[in-house]
mmCIF file of C-alpha atoms in Angstrom:
data_model
loop_
_atom_site.group_PDB
_atom_site.id
_atom_site.type_symbol
_atom_site.label_atom_id
_atom_site.label_comp_id
_atom_site.label_asym_id
_atom_site.label_seq_id
_atom_site.Cartn_x
_atom_site.Cartn_y
_atom_site.Cartn_z
ATOM 1 C CA ILE A 560 111.429 110.775 86.514
ATOM 2 C CA ASN A 561 108.775 110.657 83.776
ATOM 3 C CA ALA A 562 106.277 113.319 82.766
ATOM 4 C CA GLU A 563 103.384 111.746 84.679
ATOM 5 C CA TYR A 564 105.368 111.848 87.905
ATOM 6 C CA MET A 565 106.516 115.416 87.236
ATOM 7 C CA GLY A 566 102.897 116.506 86.873
ATOM 8 C CA PHE A 567 102.152 115.452 90.453
ATOM 9 C CA LYS A 568 105.375 116.686 92.047
ATOM 10 C CA ASP A 569 104.650 118.622 95.268
ATOM 11 C CA CYS A 570 100.949 118.718 94.377
ATOM 12 C CA ASP A 571 98.541 119.933 97.107
ATOM 13 C CA CYS A 572 95.272 118.972 95.406
ATOM 14 C CA ALA A 573 94.549 116.795 92.390
ATOM 15 C CA ILE A 574 91.272 116.573 90.470
ATOM 16 C CA LEU A 575 91.585 113.483 88.304
ATOM 17 C CA CYS A 576 89.435 113.658 85.191
ATOM 18 C CA GLY A 577 91.795 111.639 82.985
ATOM 19 C CA ALA A 578 89.928 108.355 82.809
ATOM 20 C CA PHE A 579 89.122 106.506 79.613
ATOM 21 C CA PRO A 580 85.734 108.021 78.726
ATOM 22 C CA ARG A 581 82.585 105.984 78.686
ATOM 23 C CA LYS A 582 81.196 105.698 75.187
ATOM 24 C CA GLN A 583 77.673 104.844 74.138
ATOM 25 C CA GLY A 584 77.157 101.084 74.275
ATOM 26 C CA MET A 585 80.154 100.421 76.551
ATOM 27 C CA GLU A 586 79.669 97.899 79.327
ATOM 28 C CA ARG A 587 80.785 98.972 82.799
ATOM 29 C CA LYS A 588 83.179 95.997 82.893
ATOM 30 C CA ASP A 589 84.955 97.318 79.791
ATOM 31 C CA LEU A 590 85.301 100.709 81.437
ATOM 32 C CA LEU A 591 86.724 99.109 84.598
ATOM 33 C CA ASN A 592 89.306 97.157 82.623
ATOM 34 C CA ARG A 593 90.409 100.235 80.707
ATOM 35 C CA ASN A 594 90.771 102.412 83.787
ATOM 36 C CA ALA A 595 92.257 100.042 86.341
ATOM 37 C CA ALA A 596 95.767 100.399 84.926
ATOM 38 C CA ILE A 597 95.397 104.178 84.559
ATOM 39 C CA PHE A 598 94.527 104.710 88.216
ATOM 40 C CA LYS A 599 97.122 102.267 89.448
ATOM 41 C CA GLU A 600 99.797 104.304 87.665
ATOM 42 C CA GLN A 601 98.414 107.621 88.861
ATOM 43 C CA GLY A 602 98.293 106.273 92.400
ATOM 44 C CA LEU A 603 101.932 105.178 92.225
ATOM 45 C CA ALA A 604 102.935 108.596 90.877
ATOM 46 C CA ILE A 605 101.025 110.532 93.545
ATOM 47 C CA GLY A 606 102.393 108.341 96.301
ATOM 48 C CA ALA A 607 105.933 108.894 95.054
ATOM 49 C CA VAL A 608 106.124 112.640 94.443
ATOM 50 C CA ALA A 609 103.028 114.534 95.635
ATOM 51 C CA LYS A 610 102.832 116.234 99.018
ATOM 52 C CA LYS A 611 102.009 113.767 101.747
ATOM 53 C CA ASP A 612 98.874 115.718 102.710
ATOM 54 C CA ILE A 613 97.564 115.981 99.121
ATOM 55 C CA LYS A 614 93.794 115.844 98.702
ATOM 56 C CA VAL A 615 92.527 113.911 95.673
ATOM 57 C CA LEU A 616 89.125 114.063 93.994
ATOM 58 C CA VAL A 617 88.482 111.383 91.363
ATOM 59 C CA VAL A 618 86.020 112.498 88.687
ATOM 60 C CA GLY A 619 86.813 110.029 85.894
ATOM 61 C CA ASN A 620 84.448 107.068 85.810
ATOM 62 C CA PRO A 621 83.901 104.577 87.301
ATOM 63 C CA ALA A 622 84.842 107.172 89.907
ATOM 64 C CA ASN A 623 84.278 105.213 93.132
ATOM 65 C CA THR A 624 86.327 102.206 92.083
ATOM 66 C CA ASN A 625 88.982 104.344 90.391
ATOM 67 C CA ALA A 626 89.348 106.212 93.695
ATOM 68 C CA MET A 627 89.621 102.924 95.593
ATOM 69 C CA LEU A 628 92.444 101.793 93.297
ATOM 70 C CA LEU A 629 94.226 105.130 93.504
ATOM 71 C CA GLN A 630 94.166 105.058 97.299
ATOM 72 C CA LYS A 631 95.428 101.478 97.351
ATOM 73 C CA PHE A 632 98.420 102.135 95.095
ATOM 74 C CA SER A 633 99.258 105.625 96.388
ATOM 75 C CA GLY A 634 99.337 104.531 100.027
ATOM 76 C CA LEU A 635 97.681 107.814 101.009
ATOM 77 C CA PRO A 636 95.566 107.983 104.168
ATOM 78 C CA THR A 637 92.048 106.939 103.259
ATOM 79 C CA ASP A 638 90.506 110.320 104.144
ATOM 80 C CA GLN A 639 92.621 112.097 101.509
ATOM 81 C CA VAL A 640 91.028 110.364 98.493
ATOM 82 C CA THR A 641 87.421 110.992 97.491
ATOM 83 C CA ALA A 642 85.142 110.353 94.516
ATOM 84 C CA MET A 643 82.691 112.825 93.060
ATOM 85 C CA THR A 644 78.991 112.298 93.591
ATOM 86 C CA ARG A 645 78.320 116.026 93.996
ATOM 87 C CA LEU A 646 77.265 116.031 90.340
ATOM 88 C CA ASP A 647 74.472 113.596 91.227
ATOM 89 C CA HIS A 648 73.660 115.562 94.388
ATOM 90 C CA ASN A 649 73.257 118.751 92.336
ATOM 91 C CA ARG A 650 71.219 116.989 89.661
ATOM 92 C CA ALA A 651 68.853 115.531 92.257
ATOM 93 C CA ARG A 652 68.285 118.934 93.863
ATOM 94 C CA ASN A 653 67.583 120.539 90.497
ATOM 95 C CA MET A 654 65.164 117.782 89.497
ATOM 96 C CA LEU A 655 63.238 118.220 92.735
ATOM 97 C CA ALA A 656 63.132 121.970 92.233
ATOM 98 C CA ARG A 657 61.680 121.524 88.732
ATOM 99 C CA LYS A 658 59.156 119.001 90.043
ATOM 100 C CA ILE A 659 57.913 121.411 92.707
ATOM 101 C CA GLY A 660 58.089 124.572 90.600
ATOM 102 C CA GLY A 661 57.216 127.907 92.177
ATOM 103 C CA GLY A 662 60.541 129.475 91.253
ATOM 104 C CA LEU A 663 62.714 127.082 93.260
ATOM 105 C CA THR A 664 66.334 126.939 92.124
ATOM 106 C CA GLY A 665 67.517 123.885 94.057
ATOM 107 C CA GLN A 666 69.521 125.917 96.552
ATOM 108 C CA GLU A 667 66.564 125.805 98.936
ATOM 109 C CA ILE A 668 66.906 122.010 99.196
ATOM 110 C CA LYS A 669 69.225 120.946 102.020
ATOM 111 C CA ASN A 670 70.558 117.612 103.291
ATOM 112 C CA LEU A 671 69.618 115.498 100.330
ATOM 113 C CA ILE A 672 71.816 112.373 100.166
ATOM 114 C CA ILE A 673 73.337 110.354 97.358
ATOM 115 C CA TRP A 674 74.176 106.905 98.726
ATOM 116 C CA GLY A 675 76.561 104.461 97.092
ATOM 117 C CA ASN A 676 78.067 104.315 93.639
ATOM 118 C CA HIS A 677 78.208 106.946 90.917
ATOM 119 C CA SER A 678 76.170 104.707 88.636
ATOM 120 C CA PRO A 679 72.513 103.936 87.925
ATOM 121 C CA THR A 680 72.414 101.975 91.226
ATOM 122 C CA MET A 681 72.979 105.133 93.285
ATOM 123 C CA TYR A 682 70.233 105.939 95.758
ATOM 124 C CA PRO A 683 69.099 109.579 95.961
ATOM 125 C CA ASP A 684 67.479 109.835 99.387
ATOM 126 C CA VAL A 685 65.212 112.715 100.394
ATOM 127 C CA ARG A 686 64.046 111.244 103.711
ATOM 128 C CA HIS A 687 66.225 113.652 105.708
ATOM 129 C CA ALA A 688 66.087 116.565 103.256
ATOM 130 C CA THR A 689 64.350 119.890 103.778
ATOM 131 C CA ILE A 690 62.978 122.494 101.379
ATOM 132 C CA ASN A 691 62.970 125.968 102.859
ATOM 133 C CA GLY A 692 63.147 124.291 106.257
ATOM 134 C CA LYS A 693 60.192 121.967 105.718
ATOM 135 C CA PRO A 694 60.480 118.174 105.269
ATOM 136 C CA ALA A 695 61.039 117.517 101.575
ATOM 137 C CA ARG A 696 58.601 114.604 101.391
ATOM 138 C CA GLU A 697 55.820 116.784 102.743
ATOM 139 C CA VAL A 698 56.567 119.573 100.278
ATOM 140 C CA VAL A 699 56.723 117.215 97.291
ATOM 141 C CA GLY A 700 53.644 115.286 98.449
ATOM 142 C CA ASP A 701 54.270 112.366 96.102
ATOM 143 C CA ASP A 702 56.071 109.401 97.661
ATOM 144 C CA SER A 703 55.413 107.274 94.585
ATOM 145 C CA TYR A 704 57.449 109.706 92.490
ATOM 146 C CA LEU A 705 60.228 109.952 95.076
ATOM 147 C CA GLU A 706 60.545 106.154 95.350
ATOM 148 C CA ASN A 707 60.334 105.399 91.630
ATOM 149 C CA ASP A 708 60.735 107.910 88.796
ATOM 150 C CA PHE A 709 62.935 110.298 90.790
ATOM 151 C CA ILE A 710 65.434 107.569 91.704
ATOM 152 C CA THR A 711 65.508 106.270 88.127
ATOM 153 C CA GLU A 712 65.891 109.706 86.556
ATOM 154 C CA VAL A 713 68.763 110.729 88.843
ATOM 155 C CA GLY A 714 70.541 107.408 88.390
ATOM 156 C CA GLN A 715 70.211 107.385 84.625
ATOM 157 C CA ARG A 716 70.895 111.056 83.996
ATOM 158 C CA GLY A 717 74.493 110.343 82.977
ATOM 159 C CA GLY A 718 73.358 107.819 80.385
ATOM 160 C CA THR A 719 70.754 110.259 79.096
ATOM 161 C CA VAL A 720 73.449 112.900 78.603
ATOM 162 C CA ILE A 721 75.653 110.419 76.717
ATOM 163 C CA LYS A 722 72.774 109.519 74.397
ATOM 164 C CA THR A 723 72.100 113.205 73.758
ATOM 165 C CA ARG A 724 75.693 114.470 73.405
ATOM 166 C CA GLY A 725 77.504 111.297 72.404
ATOM 167 C CA SER A 726 79.817 111.784 75.388
ATOM 168 C CA SER A 727 79.709 112.445 79.131
ATOM 169 C CA SER A 728 78.576 115.703 80.708
ATOM 170 C CA ALA A 729 81.048 118.576 80.769
ATOM 171 C CA THR A 730 79.878 121.797 82.436
ATOM 172 C CA SER A 731 77.705 120.133 85.087
ATOM 173 C CA ALA A 732 80.551 117.771 86.006
ATOM 174 C CA ALA A 733 82.938 120.712 86.291
ATOM 175 C CA ARG A 734 80.461 122.465 88.562
ATOM 176 C CA GLY A 735 80.164 119.373 90.735
ATOM 177 C CA ALA A 736 83.947 119.143 91.085
ATOM 178 C CA LEU A 737 84.174 122.832 91.963
ATOM 179 C CA ASP A 738 81.471 122.502 94.637
ATOM 180 C CA HIS A 739 83.105 119.381 96.100
ATOM 181 C CA VAL A 740 86.588 120.878 96.388
ATOM 182 C CA ARG A 741 85.345 124.273 97.602
ATOM 183 C CA ASP A 742 83.384 122.723 100.454
ATOM 184 C CA TRP A 743 86.187 120.277 101.283
ATOM 185 C CA PHE A 744 88.702 123.086 101.662
ATOM 186 C CA LEU A 745 86.528 126.007 102.807
ATOM 187 C CA GLY A 746 83.761 124.170 104.658
ATOM 188 C CA ASN A 747 79.983 124.237 104.321
ATOM 189 C CA PRO A 748 78.261 124.858 107.654
ATOM 190 C CA ASP A 749 74.780 125.154 106.129
ATOM 191 C CA GLU A 750 74.136 121.535 105.163
ATOM 192 C CA TRP A 751 75.711 118.150 104.729
ATOM 193 C CA VAL A 752 76.812 117.198 101.234
ATOM 194 C CA SER A 753 77.286 113.949 99.323
ATOM 195 C CA MET A 754 80.878 112.758 98.945
ATOM 196 C CA GLY A 755 82.307 109.441 97.809
ATOM 197 C CA VAL A 756 84.517 108.519 100.774
ATOM 198 C CA TRP A 757 86.312 105.500 102.173
ATOM 199 C CA SER A 758 84.101 103.214 104.232
ATOM 200 C CA ASP A 759 85.726 101.830 107.376
ATOM 201 C CA GLY A 760 82.859 99.393 107.926
ATOM 202 C CA SER A 761 81.380 101.196 110.935
ATOM 203 C CA ARG A 762 78.463 103.081 109.356
ATOM 204 C CA TYR A 763 75.084 102.061 107.992
ATOM 205 C CA GLY A 764 76.108 98.475 107.212
ATOM 206 C CA ILE A 765 78.464 99.606 104.452
ATOM 207 C CA PRO A 766 81.421 97.202 104.215
ATOM 208 C CA GLU A 767 85.011 98.268 104.695
ATOM 209 C CA GLY A 768 87.222 98.977 101.724
ATOM 210 C CA VAL A 769 84.909 100.619 99.203
ATOM 211 C CA ILE A 770 84.539 104.267 98.276
ATOM 212 C CA TYR A 771 80.884 104.927 99.030
ATOM 213 C CA SER A 772 78.872 108.111 98.663
ATOM 214 C CA MET A 773 77.345 109.202 101.945
ATOM 215 C CA PRO A 774 76.359 112.442 103.696
ATOM 216 C CA CYS A 775 79.347 114.341 105.053
ATOM 217 C CA ASN A 776 79.875 117.512 107.015
ATOM 218 C CA ALA A 777 82.530 119.445 105.111
ATOM 219 C CA VAL A 778 84.369 121.195 107.932
ATOM 220 C CA GLY A 779 87.046 122.894 105.840
ATOM 221 C CA GLY A 780 90.800 122.595 105.726
ATOM 222 C CA GLY A 781 90.570 119.445 103.620
ATOM 223 C CA LYS A 782 88.562 117.636 106.311
ATOM 224 C CA TYR A 783 85.158 115.985 106.269
ATOM 225 C CA VAL A 784 83.160 114.083 108.875
ATOM 226 C CA PRO A 785 80.593 111.495 107.761
ATOM 227 C CA VAL A 786 77.152 112.110 109.252
ATOM 228 C CA GLU A 787 76.387 109.569 111.982
ATOM 229 C CA GLY A 788 73.219 108.102 113.408
ATOM 230 C CA LEU A 789 70.696 108.621 110.608
ATOM 231 C CA THR A 790 67.685 106.322 110.636
ATOM 232 C CA ILE A 791 67.725 103.956 107.654
ATOM 233 C CA ASP A 792 64.327 102.461 106.865
ATOM 234 C CA GLU A 793 63.759 99.163 105.055
ATOM 235 C CA PHE A 794 63.226 100.779 101.650
ATOM 236 C CA SER A 795 66.475 102.712 101.946
ATOM 237 C CA LYS A 796 68.400 99.681 103.188
ATOM 238 C CA LYS A 797 67.354 97.654 100.146
ATOM 239 C CA LYS A 798 68.460 100.419 97.788
ATOM 240 C CA MET A 799 71.763 100.854 99.625
ATOM 241 C CA ASP A 800 72.420 97.101 99.552
ATOM 242 C CA ILE A 801 72.010 97.048 95.757
ATOM 243 C CA THR A 802 74.593 99.761 95.174
ATOM 244 C CA THR A 803 76.895 98.192 97.799
ATOM 245 C CA GLN A 804 76.838 94.900 95.922
ATOM 246 C CA GLU A 805 77.758 96.648 92.679
ATOM 247 C CA LEU A 806 80.744 98.340 94.330
ATOM 248 C CA LEU A 807 81.972 95.021 95.725
ATOM 249 C CA GLU A 808 81.664 93.453 92.269
ATOM 250 C CA GLU A 809 83.502 96.391 90.670
ATOM 251 C CA ARG A 810 86.315 96.111 93.207
ATOM 252 C CA GLU A 811 86.729 92.421 92.423
ATOM 253 C CA MET A 812 86.663 92.977 88.642
ATOM 254 C CA ALA A 813 89.179 95.822 88.815
ATOM 255 C CA LEU A 814 91.631 93.878 90.970
ATOM 256 C CA GLN A 815 91.260 90.830 88.721
ATOM 257 C CA ALA A 816 91.948 92.996 85.663
ATOM 258 C CA LEU A 817 95.150 94.315 87.222
ATOM 259 C CA ALA A 818 96.242 90.808 88.175
ATOM 260 C CA TYR A 819 95.651 89.641 84.610
ATOM 261 C CA GLN A 820 97.464 92.629 83.097
ATOM 262 C CA SER A 821 100.469 92.031 85.347
ATOM 263 C CA HIS A 822 100.874 88.543 83.844
ATOM 264 C CA LEU A 823 100.779 89.669 80.190
#
């Protein structure tokens, strides 16, 4: 048994950060090709030697599609593999807090949603969010900002960090992973949170077979329940469709890359 398999032996929880890092100027396709083989191998290892009820959080980008591949090759139940969009969730809350001012820290903002992919196509949605119990859109009072600059700034924050640091974010990503795993295992009864989870095709027009960020109730014990029955207006649907299409394209590219590599 090799070292990679030994690392996952009897593992209860895995946080997978070990993706090939995105560098400045890299195309997303290049990143997909580099990481497809990595997450196939990690999936095979986890499926072979980890505990059968292991919970897996994929942090390494492209996180949603890496998580999809890992689930496919590990054979784990779909609800045991997630991708991190809590980093984006936290960033969006903090940006709103700075926009509003008045000493807000971001913790007062509840039920914000990150829909879709952990990429610039993600859709940060405040239509159901509250700030100190009041509707967020009313508190912000600037729908033009919320439907334009806010969405762009949240979606491109990762790229901005890379341009500034020359590499991806470190501390904020670690914080996002900590928040995700804590709520997944210990629960968060105060609000729903954004998690990249397997879509079974039954919610919000999201197709089956992609890992898609959506609002989830973290009930603890390694369980989550996607939030049902939210009203999706036309603006939101268009934004969600864009990020859905990107995830479908990523899935196809990643599977094609693996098929090509297997014939080398």
